[in-house]
Amino acid sequence: MSVLSGKVQTVLGLVDPDQLGRTMTHEHLVMSFECSYTAPPPGDEAVAENPFQMQHMHWLRQHPYSCRENLFLSQELSALRDELLAYRKAGGGTIVENTTTGIDRDLPALRQLAKDTGVHIIAGAGYYIDCTHTEATKKMSVEKLTDNIVSEVLHGTDGTDIRCGVIGEIGTGWPITESEKKVLRATAHAQSQLGCPVIIHPGRDPAAPAEIIRILQEAGGDISKTVMSHLDRTIFDEGELLEFANMGSYLEYDLFGTEMLNYPFNLKVDMPSDSQRVRTLAFLVKEGYEDKVLMAHDIHTKNRLTKFGGHGYSHILKNIVPKMLTRGITQHQVDKILIDNPKRWLTFK
Ligand SMILES: CCC(=O)NCCS(=O)(=O)O
């Protein structure tokens, strides 16, 4: 039995799982998303250069990745402090910060935010998608990648003594590249050593989540302690969703607050609205998956902060939960989704 057993590891140290309270299992506080910059539509270049004005807010919501300045959440520490204080006031307790190697994780900043606000922050170990892997990372063996991930959890990360409490978000695209497959296998090996929670970013194809689970399973991963993120933009068919749910991972709907007409990373996808997300959650609860569902906003651009007219980190607690209660999801089930399921997932075995 390890010292981590039965505990949750935050950036300020180990805590008892009962201390977490309401938890958003997939957010970012300090990161850069420059790897996903997408050129603006022809003719919109001037707007992209001068984004944070009232008359451009709708444009920014529709084209968040087409404005470089919007991609540096790391520049907004003061606004993030205010966001976290508001999140606590709205009844939030914990945030899982999913920034991994490749998108500018900043552990000292996370520790300071946790100290300043009293929100429990849990940091993520491991690697984001292939295009952010360095040449050195791509050359690493699965064993070396495993050692690196284990060390980020046991000893500290990025030259600090601040330890990660989950592995992920582990990034994969579609098709999954060889480098991403190695990272997935290393994730499973590290998880079987540590008994820790894992969280995965799948590629944008309905077949991606199941393929990832198969790779993790073959490498000895614990699927019952694994979260599949971003299902809101990945699996749309109810039959396919139930088939995937049967594989046993947590099912995360984590793009609450994101409503856009053209999803630039896969134009075939119609990004759902928040109302459609709530409907899918009600469906999963009705089908018996209330112990598997998780929710978050996955904030990763500036325009989603309240400072810039966005919904902020309290949107689910303030706006989505009341809507869930009008759509057949009980308060007891909401508490399972926001408190009990995250607590079970985040507790080391
Ligand atoms: C780093 C943030 C991230 O990967 N978010 C996922 C966005 S999306 O793929 O669901 O559009």
Short mmCIF file of C-alpha atoms and ligand atoms in Angstrom, two decimals:
data_model
loop_
_atom_site.label_atom_id
_atom_site.label_comp_id
_atom_site.label_asym_id
_atom_site.label_seq_id
_atom_site.Cartn_x
_atom_site.Cartn_y
_atom_site.Cartn_z
CA MET A 1 0.00 0.00 0.00
CA SER A 2 1.48 3.42 -0.99
CA VAL A 3 1.37 6.67 0.95
CA LEU A 4 -1.03 7.94 -1.74
CA SER A 5 -3.56 5.18 -1.14
CA GLY A 6 -6.98 6.46 -0.15
CA LYS A 7 -5.91 10.09 -0.73
CA VAL A 8 -6.25 12.74 -3.44
CA GLN A 9 -3.08 14.60 -4.48
CA THR A 10 -3.49 18.36 -4.97
CA VAL A 11 -0.81 20.93 -5.83
CA LEU A 12 -0.68 21.76 -2.10
CA GLY A 13 -0.30 18.12 -1.02
CA LEU A 14 -2.47 15.15 -0.08
CA VAL A 15 -6.05 15.69 1.03
CA ASP A 16 -8.84 13.49 2.29
CA PRO A 17 -11.29 12.76 -0.58
CA ASP A 18 -14.22 14.07 1.51
CA GLN A 19 -12.68 17.55 1.38
CA LEU A 20 -13.08 17.95 -2.40
CA GLY A 21 -16.73 18.97 -2.66
CA ARG A 22 -18.14 19.88 -6.06
CA THR A 23 -15.49 19.18 -8.67
CA MET A 24 -14.98 20.21 -12.30
CA THR A 25 -12.94 17.31 -13.65
CA HIS A 26 -11.67 18.99 -16.83
CA GLU A 27 -10.51 22.60 -16.77
CA HIS A 28 -7.41 24.61 -17.61
CA LEU A 29 -6.23 27.63 -15.64
CA VAL A 30 -2.75 28.37 -16.94
CA MET A 31 -1.86 27.15 -20.42
CA SER A 32 -1.21 28.12 -24.02
CA PHE A 33 -3.21 26.66 -26.91
CA GLU A 34 -0.99 28.10 -29.64
CA CYS A 35 -0.61 24.60 -31.13
CA SER A 36 -4.23 24.84 -32.30
CA TYR A 37 -4.13 28.26 -33.97
CA THR A 38 -6.39 28.27 -37.05
CA ALA A 39 -6.25 31.07 -39.65
CA PRO A 40 -9.30 33.39 -39.56
CA PRO A 41 -11.82 33.27 -42.43
CA PRO A 42 -10.75 35.50 -45.35
CA GLY A 43 -11.68 39.12 -44.63
CA ASP A 44 -11.77 38.66 -40.82
CA GLU A 45 -8.04 39.26 -40.24
CA ALA A 46 -8.58 42.77 -38.80
CA VAL A 47 -11.06 41.50 -36.19
CA ALA A 48 -8.65 38.75 -35.18
CA GLU A 49 -5.96 41.37 -34.58
CA ASN A 50 -8.13 43.43 -32.26
CA PRO A 51 -10.38 40.93 -30.50
CA PHE A 52 -11.37 42.05 -27.01
CA GLN A 53 -13.98 44.66 -27.83
CA MET A 54 -17.69 44.38 -27.21
CA GLN A 55 -18.51 44.40 -30.94
CA HIS A 56 -16.17 41.44 -31.54
CA MET A 57 -17.40 39.15 -28.77
CA HIS A 58 -19.73 37.13 -30.98
CA TRP A 59 -16.98 36.71 -33.58
CA LEU A 60 -14.59 35.49 -30.87
CA ARG A 61 -17.10 32.93 -29.62
CA GLN A 62 -17.45 31.61 -33.18
CA HIS A 63 -13.70 31.71 -33.98
CA PRO A 64 -11.87 31.32 -30.66
CA TYR A 65 -8.81 29.68 -32.23
CA SER A 66 -8.33 32.29 -34.97
CA CYS A 67 -6.98 35.00 -32.69
CA ARG A 68 -3.51 34.33 -31.28
CA GLU A 69 -3.98 36.56 -28.26
CA ASN A 70 -7.02 34.52 -27.22
CA LEU A 71 -4.92 31.37 -26.88
CA PHE A 72 -2.77 32.48 -23.94
CA LEU A 73 -4.79 31.78 -20.80
CA SER A 74 -1.45 31.95 -18.99
CA GLN A 75 -1.54 35.77 -19.26
CA GLU A 76 -4.66 36.11 -17.06
CA LEU A 77 -3.56 35.19 -13.52
CA SER A 78 -5.44 38.01 -11.84
CA ALA A 79 -8.68 37.20 -13.69
CA LEU A 80 -8.19 33.52 -12.85
CA ARG A 81 -7.88 34.35 -9.16
CA ASP A 82 -11.22 36.21 -9.38
CA GLU A 83 -12.75 33.29 -11.29
CA LEU A 84 -11.71 30.80 -8.61
CA LEU A 85 -13.03 32.99 -5.79
CA ALA A 86 -16.35 33.23 -7.65
CA TYR A 87 -16.30 29.46 -8.18
CA ARG A 88 -15.95 28.91 -4.42
CA LYS A 89 -18.74 31.36 -3.75
CA ALA A 90 -20.96 29.43 -6.18
CA GLY A 91 -20.32 26.23 -4.18
CA GLY A 92 -17.31 24.81 -6.04
CA GLY A 93 -14.56 23.01 -4.16
CA THR A 94 -12.08 21.48 -6.59
CA ILE A 95 -10.76 21.85 -10.13
CA VAL A 96 -8.78 19.24 -12.05
CA GLU A 97 -6.31 21.24 -14.16
CA ASN A 98 -5.68 19.12 -17.25
CA THR A 99 -2.66 20.96 -18.69
CA THR A 100 0.11 18.51 -19.61
CA THR A 101 3.53 18.73 -21.27
CA GLY A 102 3.21 20.49 -24.64
CA ILE A 103 0.70 23.20 -23.72
CA ASP A 104 2.74 25.18 -21.17
CA ARG A 105 1.83 23.75 -17.78
CA ASP A 106 2.83 26.11 -14.94
CA LEU A 107 2.84 24.34 -11.58
CA PRO A 108 4.07 27.28 -9.42
CA ALA A 109 1.21 29.41 -10.77
CA LEU A 110 -1.30 26.66 -9.93
CA ARG A 111 0.08 26.36 -6.41
CA GLN A 112 -0.22 30.13 -5.92
CA LEU A 113 -3.81 30.14 -7.22
CA ALA A 114 -4.72 27.31 -4.83
CA LYS A 115 -3.16 29.18 -1.89
CA ASP A 116 -4.83 32.48 -2.79
CA THR A 117 -8.33 31.09 -3.32
CA GLY A 118 -8.77 27.95 -1.21
CA VAL A 119 -9.90 25.96 -4.25
CA HIS A 120 -8.30 22.49 -4.40
CA ILE A 121 -6.35 22.23 -7.66
CA ILE A 122 -5.17 18.89 -9.02
CA ALA A 123 -2.49 18.97 -11.72
CA GLY A 124 -2.05 16.63 -14.69
CA ALA A 125 0.98 14.48 -15.62
CA GLY A 126 1.95 13.25 -19.09
CA TYR A 127 1.81 14.52 -22.66
CA TYR A 128 -0.66 16.33 -24.94
CA ILE A 129 -1.26 15.48 -28.66
CA ASP A 130 1.43 14.41 -31.16
CA CYS A 131 2.11 17.85 -32.71
CA THR A 132 3.29 19.05 -29.28
CA HIS A 133 5.64 16.07 -28.72
CA THR A 134 9.29 17.15 -29.06
CA GLU A 135 11.71 15.08 -31.14
CA ALA A 136 13.17 13.84 -27.85
CA THR A 137 9.72 12.73 -26.64
CA LYS A 138 9.03 10.94 -29.91
CA LYS A 139 12.27 8.96 -29.55
CA MET A 140 11.57 7.87 -25.96
CA SER A 141 10.79 4.23 -25.18
CA VAL A 142 7.55 3.32 -23.42
CA GLU A 143 9.66 2.54 -20.32
CA LYS A 144 11.25 6.02 -20.31
CA LEU A 145 7.87 7.70 -20.83
CA THR A 146 6.46 5.60 -17.98
CA ASP A 147 9.31 6.63 -15.65
CA ASN A 148 8.74 10.30 -16.51
CA ILE A 149 5.01 10.11 -15.79
CA VAL A 150 5.53 8.18 -12.54
CA SER A 151 8.10 10.73 -11.42
CA GLU A 152 5.68 13.62 -12.12
CA VAL A 153 3.23 12.00 -9.68
CA LEU A 154 5.68 10.80 -7.03
CA HIS A 155 8.36 13.48 -7.00
CA GLY A 156 7.24 16.64 -8.81
CA THR A 157 7.03 18.20 -12.21
CA ASP A 158 8.85 20.68 -14.48
CA GLY A 159 11.76 21.16 -12.06
CA THR A 160 9.52 21.75 -9.02
CA ASP A 161 8.51 19.57 -6.08
CA ILE A 162 4.83 20.05 -7.01
CA ARG A 163 3.24 16.68 -7.70
CA CYS A 164 0.53 15.76 -10.17
CA GLY A 165 -2.61 14.03 -8.94
CA VAL A 166 -3.89 12.62 -12.24
CA ILE A 167 -2.33 11.41 -15.49
CA GLY A 168 -3.77 13.57 -18.28
CA GLU A 169 -5.18 14.97 -20.23
CA ILE A 170 -3.28 12.54 -22.42
CA GLY A 171 -3.70 13.85 -25.97
CA THR A 172 -4.53 11.72 -28.99
CA GLY A 173 -5.64 12.60 -32.50
CA TRP A 174 -7.33 10.50 -35.17
CA PRO A 175 -5.86 8.30 -36.42
CA ILE A 176 -3.77 7.81 -33.27
CA THR A 177 -0.07 8.30 -34.09
CA GLU A 178 2.73 5.93 -33.05
CA SER A 179 4.05 8.48 -30.56
CA GLU A 180 0.57 8.88 -29.02
CA LYS A 181 0.21 5.07 -28.78
CA LYS A 182 3.50 4.90 -26.86
CA VAL A 183 2.27 7.58 -24.47
CA LEU A 184 -1.02 5.68 -23.98
CA ARG A 185 0.89 2.47 -23.14
CA ALA A 186 3.15 4.41 -20.75
CA THR A 187 0.03 5.90 -19.15
CA ALA A 188 -1.40 2.43 -18.54
CA HIS A 189 1.92 1.16 -17.12
CA ALA A 190 2.23 4.19 -14.81
CA GLN A 191 -1.39 3.77 -13.73
CA SER A 192 -0.88 0.12 -12.84
CA GLN A 193 2.14 1.09 -10.67
CA LEU A 194 0.43 4.02 -8.97
CA GLY A 195 -3.29 3.12 -8.82
CA CYS A 196 -4.00 6.67 -9.97
CA PRO A 197 -6.71 8.43 -11.99
CA VAL A 198 -6.21 8.83 -15.76
CA ILE A 199 -7.97 11.22 -18.18
CA ILE A 200 -7.82 11.05 -21.99
CA HIS A 201 -8.42 13.55 -24.82
CA PRO A 202 -9.69 11.47 -27.79
CA GLY A 203 -9.38 12.33 -31.48
CA ARG A 204 -12.44 13.73 -33.21
CA ASP A 205 -13.94 10.53 -34.57
CA PRO A 206 -16.66 8.34 -33.00
CA ALA A 207 -14.31 5.32 -33.19
CA ALA A 208 -11.51 7.05 -31.24
CA PRO A 209 -12.68 6.53 -27.61
CA ALA A 210 -13.13 2.75 -27.98
CA GLU A 211 -9.78 2.37 -29.75
CA ILE A 212 -8.06 4.23 -26.90
CA ILE A 213 -9.71 2.02 -24.28
CA ARG A 214 -8.52 -1.08 -26.15
CA ILE A 215 -4.91 0.22 -26.20
CA LEU A 216 -5.02 1.06 -22.48
CA GLN A 217 -6.62 -2.29 -21.62
CA GLU A 218 -4.01 -4.29 -23.55
CA ALA A 219 -1.25 -2.39 -21.70
CA GLY A 220 -2.77 -3.18 -18.28
CA GLY A 221 -4.62 0.09 -17.59
CA ASP A 222 -7.52 0.29 -15.14
CA ILE A 223 -10.48 1.41 -17.24
CA SER A 224 -12.68 1.84 -14.17
CA LYS A 225 -10.30 4.65 -13.10
CA THR A 226 -10.11 6.29 -16.53
CA VAL A 227 -12.08 9.26 -17.86
CA MET A 228 -12.92 9.68 -21.55
CA SER A 229 -13.14 13.44 -22.16
CA HIS A 230 -14.93 15.52 -24.80
CA LEU A 231 -17.69 13.01 -25.55
CA ASP A 232 -19.93 15.98 -26.43
CA ARG A 233 -18.06 16.49 -29.76
CA THR A 234 -17.12 12.86 -30.36
CA ILE A 235 -20.02 10.35 -30.10
CA PHE A 236 -23.48 11.46 -31.26
CA ASP A 237 -25.39 8.24 -31.92
CA GLU A 238 -27.16 6.99 -28.76
CA GLY A 239 -26.55 3.32 -29.60
CA GLU A 240 -22.82 3.94 -30.12
CA LEU A 241 -22.71 5.93 -26.89
CA LEU A 242 -24.22 3.06 -24.88
CA GLU A 243 -21.83 0.61 -26.52
CA PHE A 244 -18.92 2.80 -25.48
CA ALA A 245 -20.34 3.34 -21.98
CA ASN A 246 -20.34 -0.45 -21.55
CA MET A 247 -16.55 -0.47 -21.82
CA GLY A 248 -16.46 0.90 -18.27
CA SER A 249 -14.70 4.29 -18.30
CA TYR A 250 -16.10 7.52 -16.86
CA LEU A 251 -18.06 9.50 -19.47
CA GLU A 252 -17.16 13.18 -19.49
CA TYR A 253 -19.23 16.02 -20.95
CA ASP A 254 -16.79 18.85 -20.58
CA LEU A 255 -17.46 21.51 -23.18
CA PHE A 256 -20.34 23.20 -21.32
CA GLY A 257 -20.44 26.84 -22.39
CA THR A 258 -19.04 26.15 -25.87
CA GLU A 259 -21.62 26.87 -28.54
CA MET A 260 -20.32 27.45 -32.08
CA LEU A 261 -21.73 26.99 -35.55
CA ASN A 262 -18.62 25.72 -37.35
CA TYR A 263 -16.30 23.55 -35.25
CA PRO A 264 -12.97 24.29 -36.93
CA PHE A 265 -11.19 21.08 -35.84
CA ASN A 266 -13.78 18.91 -37.62
CA LEU A 267 -16.24 20.72 -39.87
CA LYS A 268 -18.39 17.56 -40.11
CA VAL A 269 -19.21 17.87 -36.41
CA ASP A 270 -22.18 19.96 -35.25
CA MET A 271 -21.08 21.20 -31.82
CA PRO A 272 -24.05 20.61 -29.48
CA SER A 273 -25.66 23.35 -27.42
CA ASP A 274 -25.75 23.22 -23.61
CA SER A 275 -29.42 22.14 -23.80
CA GLN A 276 -28.44 19.20 -26.00
CA ARG A 277 -25.64 18.28 -23.57
CA VAL A 278 -28.14 18.25 -20.69
CA ARG A 279 -30.45 16.03 -22.76
CA THR A 280 -27.59 13.55 -23.32
CA LEU A 281 -26.77 13.53 -19.60
CA ALA A 282 -30.44 12.83 -18.81
CA PHE A 283 -30.34 9.96 -21.33
CA LEU A 284 -27.22 8.44 -19.72
CA VAL A 285 -28.74 8.77 -16.24
CA LYS A 286 -31.97 7.11 -17.44
CA GLU A 287 -29.89 4.26 -18.91
CA GLY A 288 -28.23 3.67 -15.51
CA TYR A 289 -24.88 5.49 -15.92
CA GLU A 290 -25.31 8.07 -13.14
CA ASP A 291 -22.19 6.65 -11.41
CA LYS A 292 -20.09 7.21 -14.53
CA VAL A 293 -20.95 10.72 -15.73
CA LEU A 294 -18.65 13.73 -15.14
CA MET A 295 -18.99 17.38 -16.19
CA ALA A 296 -16.78 20.41 -16.82
CA HIS A 297 -16.24 23.44 -19.09
CA ASP A 298 -12.70 22.71 -20.39
CA ILE A 299 -11.93 26.44 -20.42
CA HIS A 300 -8.82 26.89 -22.58
CA THR A 301 -9.21 30.30 -24.23
CA LYS A 302 -9.46 33.80 -22.76
CA ASN A 303 -12.85 34.67 -24.25
CA ARG A 304 -14.54 32.14 -21.96
CA LEU A 305 -13.44 34.02 -18.82
CA THR A 306 -16.03 36.33 -17.27
CA LYS A 307 -13.51 39.19 -17.62
CA PHE A 308 -14.05 38.95 -21.39
CA GLY A 309 -17.80 38.38 -21.30
CA GLY A 310 -17.53 34.59 -21.11
CA HIS A 311 -19.38 32.07 -18.95
CA GLY A 312 -16.52 31.41 -16.50
CA TYR A 313 -15.89 28.41 -14.26
CA SER A 314 -19.19 28.75 -12.36
CA HIS A 315 -21.51 28.30 -15.37
CA ILE A 316 -22.32 24.66 -14.59
CA LEU A 317 -23.06 25.37 -10.92
CA LYS A 318 -25.08 28.51 -11.57
CA ASN A 319 -26.87 27.76 -14.85
CA ILE A 320 -26.58 24.13 -15.92
CA VAL A 321 -27.48 22.42 -12.63
CA PRO A 322 -30.85 24.25 -12.37
CA LYS A 323 -31.58 23.20 -15.96
CA MET A 324 -30.66 19.56 -15.19
CA LEU A 325 -33.19 19.57 -12.35
CA THR A 326 -35.93 20.54 -14.82
CA ARG A 327 -34.98 17.71 -17.18
CA GLY A 328 -35.53 14.67 -14.97
CA ILE A 329 -32.15 14.55 -13.21
CA THR A 330 -32.63 14.57 -9.42
CA GLN A 331 -30.56 16.54 -6.88
CA HIS A 332 -29.19 13.21 -5.61
CA GLN A 333 -28.02 12.35 -9.14
CA VAL A 334 -26.52 15.84 -9.63
CA ASP A 335 -24.55 15.34 -6.39
CA LYS A 336 -23.28 12.00 -7.66
CA ILE A 337 -22.09 13.64 -10.89
CA LEU A 338 -20.45 16.66 -9.27
CA ILE A 339 -19.22 15.21 -5.95
CA ASP A 340 -19.25 11.42 -5.61
CA ASN A 341 -18.04 10.37 -9.06
CA PRO A 342 -15.08 12.82 -9.13
CA LYS A 343 -14.15 11.82 -5.57
CA ARG A 344 -14.13 8.09 -6.43
CA TRP A 345 -12.14 8.71 -9.64
CA LEU A 346 -9.55 10.98 -7.99
CA THR A 347 -8.79 8.77 -4.97
CA PHE A 348 -5.60 6.72 -5.36
CA LYS A 349 -6.12 2.96 -4.95
C1 LIG B 1 -6.18 21.83 -24.27
C2 LIG B 1 -7.63 21.99 -24.40
C3 LIG B 1 -8.28 20.96 -25.26
O1 LIG B 1 -7.66 20.06 -25.79
N1 LIG B 1 -9.55 21.10 -25.44
C4 LIG B 1 -10.28 20.26 -26.34
C5 LIG B 1 -10.98 21.07 -27.29
S1 LIG B 1 -11.84 20.11 -28.39
O2 LIG B 1 -10.95 19.14 -29.03
O3 LIG B 1 -12.87 19.37 -27.69
O4 LIG B 1 -12.41 21.03 -29.34
#
